[in-house]
PDB file of C-alpha atoms in Angstrom:
ATOM      1  CA  MET A1190     126.600  31.073  48.041  1.00  0.00           C
ATOM      2  CA  LYS A1191     124.206  29.416  45.700  1.00  0.00           C
ATOM      3  CA  SER A1192     121.634  32.219  45.483  1.00  0.00           C
ATOM      4  CA  GLY A1193     124.139  34.718  44.112  1.00  0.00           C
ATOM      5  CA  LYS A1194     123.307  37.292  46.774  1.00  0.00           C
ATOM      6  CA  LYS A1195     126.049  38.944  48.740  1.00  0.00           C
ATOM      7  CA  PRO A1196     126.091  38.050  52.431  1.00  0.00           C
ATOM      8  CA  ARG A1197     125.267  40.733  54.961  1.00  0.00           C
ATOM      9  CA  GLN A1198     128.244  42.432  56.511  1.00  0.00           C
ATOM     10  CA  GLY A1199     129.047  40.857  59.871  1.00  0.00           C
ATOM     11  CA  THR A1200     127.439  37.451  59.374  1.00  0.00           C
ATOM     12  CA  THR A1201     129.426  34.399  60.298  1.00  0.00           C
ATOM     13  CA  ARG A1202     130.060  31.505  57.965  1.00  0.00           C
ATOM     14  CA  THR A1203     127.775  29.299  60.036  1.00  0.00           C
ATOM     15  CA  GLU A1204     124.952  31.819  59.718  1.00  0.00           C
ATOM     16  CA  GLN A1205     125.558  32.093  55.987  1.00  0.00           C
ATOM     17  CA  ARG A1206     125.641  28.314  55.597  1.00  0.00           C
ATOM     18  CA  HIS A1207     122.439  27.726  57.531  1.00  0.00           C
ATOM     19  CA  ARG A1208     120.485  30.611  56.017  1.00  0.00           C
ATOM     20  CA  GLY A1209     117.519  29.299  54.121  1.00  0.00           C
ATOM     21  CA  LYS A1210     117.664  25.813  55.633  1.00  0.00           C
ATOM     22  CA  PRO A1211     114.509  24.785  57.441  1.00  0.00           C
ATOM     23  CA  ALA A1212     114.889  24.055  61.143  1.00  0.00           C
ATOM     24  CA  SER A1213     114.298  20.438  62.068  1.00  0.00           C
ATOM     25  CA  ASP A1214     111.160  20.048  64.184  1.00  0.00           C
ATOM     26  CA  SER A1215     111.582  16.312  64.716  1.00  0.00           C
ATOM     27  CA  GLY A1216     113.288  16.639  68.123  1.00  0.00           C
ATOM     28  CA  SER A1217     115.952  14.121  67.190  1.00  0.00           C
ATOM     29  CA  PRO A1218     119.496  15.468  67.388  1.00  0.00           C
ATOM     30  CA  ARG A1219     120.824  16.690  64.098  1.00  0.00           C
ATOM     31  CA  LYS A1220     123.904  14.974  62.717  1.00  0.00           C
ATOM     32  CA  GLU A1221     126.798  17.396  63.152  1.00  0.00           C
ATOM     33  CA  ASP A1222     128.523  18.573  60.014  1.00  0.00           C
ATOM     34  CA  SER A1223     132.296  18.411  59.948  1.00  0.00           C
ATOM     35  CA  HIS A1224     132.282  22.206  59.504  1.00  0.00           C
ATOM     36  CA  ASP A1225     130.396  22.768  62.759  1.00  0.00           C
ATOM     37  CA  LYS A1226     133.209  21.529  65.017  1.00  0.00           C
ATOM     38  CA  PRO A1227     134.609  24.309  67.169  1.00  0.00           C
ATOM     39  CA  ILE A1228     138.134  25.484  66.447  1.00  0.00           C
ATOM     40  CA  PRO A1229     140.399  25.535  69.524  1.00  0.00           C
ATOM     41  CA  PRO A1230     141.564  28.969  70.668  1.00  0.00           C
ATOM     42  CA  LEU A1231     144.743  30.416  69.216  1.00  0.00           C
ATOM     43  CA  TRP A1232     146.770  30.017  72.421  1.00  0.00           C
ATOM     44  CA  LYS A1233     145.976  26.282  72.575  1.00  0.00           C
ATOM     45  CA  ARG A1234     147.053  25.820  68.976  1.00  0.00           C
ATOM     46  CA  LEU A1235     150.288  27.746  69.581  1.00  0.00           C
ATOM     47  CA  VAL A1236     151.116  25.775  72.741  1.00  0.00           C
ATOM     48  CA  GLY A1237     150.462  22.523  70.865  1.00  0.00           C
ATOM     49  CA  LEU A1238     152.668  23.662  67.992  1.00  0.00           C
ATOM     50  CA  ILE A1239     155.501  24.605  70.362  1.00  0.00           C
ATOM     51  CA  ILE A1240     155.285  21.228  72.120  1.00  0.00           C
ATOM     52  CA  VAL A1241     155.381  19.359  68.809  1.00  0.00           C
ATOM     53  CA  LEU A1242     158.351  21.445  67.617  1.00  0.00           C
ATOM     54  CA  LEU A1243     160.273  20.770  70.840  1.00  0.00           C
ATOM     55  CA  ILE A1244     159.641  17.036  70.557  1.00  0.00           C
ATOM     56  CA  LEU A1245     160.768  17.039  66.929  1.00  0.00           C
ATOM     57  CA  ALA A1246     163.895  19.056  67.820  1.00  0.00           C
ATOM     58  CA  VAL A1247     164.885  16.593  70.566  1.00  0.00           C
ATOM     59  CA  VAL A1248     164.298  13.621  68.264  1.00  0.00           C
ATOM     60  CA  GLY A1249     166.331  15.353  65.533  1.00  0.00           C
ATOM     61  CA  LEU A1250     169.196  16.032  67.952  1.00  0.00           C
ATOM     62  CA  ILE A1251     169.238  12.429  69.118  1.00  0.00           C
ATOM     63  CA  VAL A1252     169.165  10.994  65.598  1.00  0.00           C
ATOM     64  CA  GLY A1253     171.750  13.481  64.310  1.00  0.00           C
ATOM     65  CA  TYR A1254     174.133  12.891  67.206  1.00  0.00           C
ATOM     66  CA  LEU A1255     173.741   9.141  66.863  1.00  0.00           C
ATOM     67  CA  ILE A1256     174.261   9.002  63.070  1.00  0.00           C
ATOM     68  CA  LEU A1257     176.494  11.995  62.293  1.00  0.00           C
ATOM     69  CA  GLY A1258     178.370  12.233  65.569  1.00  0.00           C
ATOM     70  CA  ASP A1259     178.861   8.516  66.147  1.00  0.00           C
ATOM     71  CA  GLY A1260     178.021   9.057  69.802  1.00  0.00           C
ATOM     72  CA  GLU A1261     175.568   7.553  72.217  1.00  0.00           C
ATOM     73  CA  SER A1262     172.071   8.729  71.460  1.00  0.00           C
ATOM     74  CA  LEU A1263     171.305  10.229  74.887  1.00  0.00           C
ATOM     75  CA  HIS A1264     174.657  12.007  75.258  1.00  0.00           C
ATOM     76  CA  VAL A1265     173.228  14.898  73.296  1.00  0.00           C
ATOM     77  CA  LEU A1266     170.861  15.661  76.182  1.00  0.00           C
ATOM     78  CA  ASN A1267     173.765  15.946  78.652  1.00  0.00           C
ATOM     79  CA  PRO A1268     174.583  19.591  79.548  1.00  0.00           C
ATOM     80  CA  VAL A1269     178.335  18.802  79.565  1.00  0.00           C
ATOM     81  CA  THR A1270     178.102  18.004  75.845  1.00  0.00           C
ATOM     82  CA  TRP A1271     176.595  21.441  75.155  1.00  0.00           C
ATOM     83  CA  ILE A1272     179.214  23.204  77.278  1.00  0.00           C
ATOM     84  CA  GLU A1273     181.993  21.473  75.315  1.00  0.00           C
ATOM     85  CA  LEU A1274     180.282  22.414  72.048  1.00  0.00           C
ATOM     86  CA  LEU A1275     179.992  26.064  73.062  1.00  0.00           C
ATOM     87  CA  ARG A1276     183.636  26.134  74.116  1.00  0.00           C
ATOM     88  CA  PHE A1277     184.640  24.646  70.750  1.00  0.00           C
ATOM     89  CA  VAL A1278     182.545  27.133  68.776  1.00  0.00           C
ATOM     90  CA  THR A1279     183.612  30.216  70.759  1.00  0.00           C
ATOM     91  CA  GLY A1280     187.281  29.178  70.972  1.00  0.00           C
ATOM     92  CA  ARG A1281     187.580  29.430  74.743  1.00  0.00           C
TER      93      ARG A1281
END
């Protein structure tokens, strides 16, 4: 804050930012600041993050199985491969 005054308790950042600015009376739409864009809700951000993580995990499995396992790239998505892996790890 440029004036050095403490903001009132309970004011939003947008209110603090626009305090003291004259309102435009010209009628033309004001150019939106990059800070005025709405932030998506938390659940949308979490769903997007989960989707991105799942995509990255599948890509990582495919690349790892192809390079480290010397197998076909899409074999890693086959459930039989996972059953064999679980049997190997558990010793059954």
